[in-house]
Amino acid sequence: MSADSQDDGGEDELRERVTNFLRRNFPQIQMHGGSAAIQHLDRETGEVHISLGGACSGCGISPMTIQAIKSRMTKEIPEINEVVADTGMGSGADGDLGGMGHSDDGMSPSFPGESSDGEDDEGPQAPF
């Protein structure tokens, strides 16, 4: 048996452990009509990319689910160093904040009183 085939077997075993982890620790994903799938697994770096789909795509608590997966998976599976998760809602690389976290287009949410061009914006004026 070559070293390459041993590595493939190790990755398959690690993939199975990650899949079992998701099934065992997060049955509510499937129970609520969602799904979790491994998109990419890099055994060398210990990075796994997970995609949450189905009902997770529109779920308001999916950012909390993502944080729980990240926290628990790196503790329970020593070979995993980083978890990158996405809900498919046009969110950032790790799905944080339901799409309001990281954006490549330079856009960010703005709030009254906050201005990026140096002008004071106190929000809309009252009609009286």
Coordinates of N, CA and C in Angstrom, one line a residue, residues 4-47:
D4 N 0.3 7.4 -0.6 CA -0.8 8.2 -1.0 C -2.2 7.5 -0.7
S5 N -2.2 6.2 -0.8 CA -3.5 5.6 -0.5 C -3.8 5.5 1.0
Q6 N -2.7 5.5 1.8 CA -2.9 5.6 3.2 C -3.4 7.0 3.6
D7 N -2.9 8.1 2.9 CA -3.4 9.4 3.2 C -4.8 9.5 2.8
D8 N -5.2 9.0 1.6 CA -6.6 9.0 1.2 C -7.5 8.3 2.3
G9 N -7.1 7.2 2.8 CA -7.8 6.5 3.8 C -8.0 7.3 5.1
G10 N -6.9 8.1 5.4 CA -6.9 8.9 6.6 C -7.9 10.1 6.4
E11 N -7.9 10.6 5.2 CA -8.9 11.7 4.9 C -10.3 11.2 4.9
D12 N -10.5 10.0 4.3 CA -11.9 9.4 4.3 C -12.3 9.2 5.8
E13 N -11.4 8.7 6.6 CA -11.7 8.5 8.0 C -12.1 9.8 8.7
L14 N -11.3 10.8 8.5 CA -11.5 12.2 9.1 C -12.8 12.7 8.6
R15 N -13.1 12.6 7.3 CA -14.4 13.1 6.7 C -15.5 12.4 7.4
E16 N -15.4 11.1 7.6 CA -16.5 10.3 8.3 C -16.7 10.8 9.7
R17 N -15.6 11.1 10.4 CA -15.7 11.6 11.8 C -16.3 13.0 11.9
V18 N -16.0 13.9 10.9 CA -16.7 15.2 10.8 C -18.2 15.0 10.5
T19 N -18.5 14.1 9.6 CA -19.9 13.9 9.3 C -20.7 13.4 10.5
N20 N -20.1 12.4 11.2 CA -20.7 11.8 12.4 C -20.8 12.9 13.5
F21 N -19.8 13.8 13.6 CA -19.9 14.8 14.6 C -21.1 15.7 14.3
L22 N -21.3 16.1 13.1 CA -22.5 16.9 12.7 C -23.8 16.2 13.0
R23 N -23.9 15.0 12.6 CA -25.1 14.2 12.9 C -25.4 14.1 14.4
R24 N -24.3 13.8 15.1 CA -24.5 13.5 16.6 C -24.8 14.8 17.4
N25 N -24.1 15.8 17.1 CA -24.1 17.1 17.9 C -25.2 18.1 17.4
F26 N -25.6 18.0 16.2 CA -26.5 19.0 15.6 C -27.7 18.3 14.9
P27 N -28.4 17.5 15.6 CA -29.6 16.8 14.9 C -30.6 17.8 14.6
Q28 N -30.7 19.0 15.3 CA -31.7 20.0 15.1 C -31.6 20.6 13.7
I29 N -30.4 20.5 13.1 CA -30.2 21.1 11.7 C -31.2 20.3 10.8
Q30 N -31.1 19.0 10.8 CA -31.9 18.1 10.0 C -33.4 18.2 10.4
M31 N -33.6 18.2 11.7 CA -35.0 18.2 12.3 C -35.8 19.4 11.8
H32 N -35.0 20.5 11.6 CA -35.7 21.8 11.3 C -35.6 22.0 9.8
G33 N -35.3 21.0 9.0 CA -35.4 21.1 7.5 C -34.1 21.7 6.9
G34 N -33.0 21.7 7.7 CA -31.8 22.2 7.2 C -30.8 21.0 6.8
S35 N -29.7 21.4 6.3 CA -28.7 20.4 5.9 C -27.3 20.9 6.2
A36 N -26.4 20.0 6.4 CA -25.0 20.4 6.6 C -24.2 19.5 5.7
A37 N -23.3 20.0 4.9 CA -22.5 19.2 4.0 C -21.0 19.7 4.0
I38 N -20.1 18.8 4.0 CA -18.7 19.1 3.9 C -18.4 19.5 2.5
Q39 N -17.9 20.7 2.2 CA -17.6 21.1 0.9 C -16.1 20.9 0.6
H40 N -15.2 21.0 1.6 CA -13.8 20.8 1.4 C -13.2 20.4 2.7
L41 N -12.3 19.5 2.6 CA -11.5 19.1 3.8 C -10.0 19.0 3.5
D42 N -9.2 19.8 4.2 CA -7.8 19.8 4.0 C -7.1 19.2 5.2
R43 N -6.7 17.9 5.1 CA -6.1 17.3 6.2 C -4.8 17.9 6.7
E44 N -4.0 18.4 5.7 CA -2.7 19.0 6.0 C -2.8 20.3 6.9
T45 N -3.8 21.1 6.5 CA -4.0 22.4 7.3 C -5.0 22.2 8.4
G46 N -5.8 21.1 8.4 CA -6.8 21.0 9.4 C -8.0 21.9 9.2
E47 N -8.2 22.3 8.0 CA -9.3 23.2 7.7 C -10.5 22.4 7.0

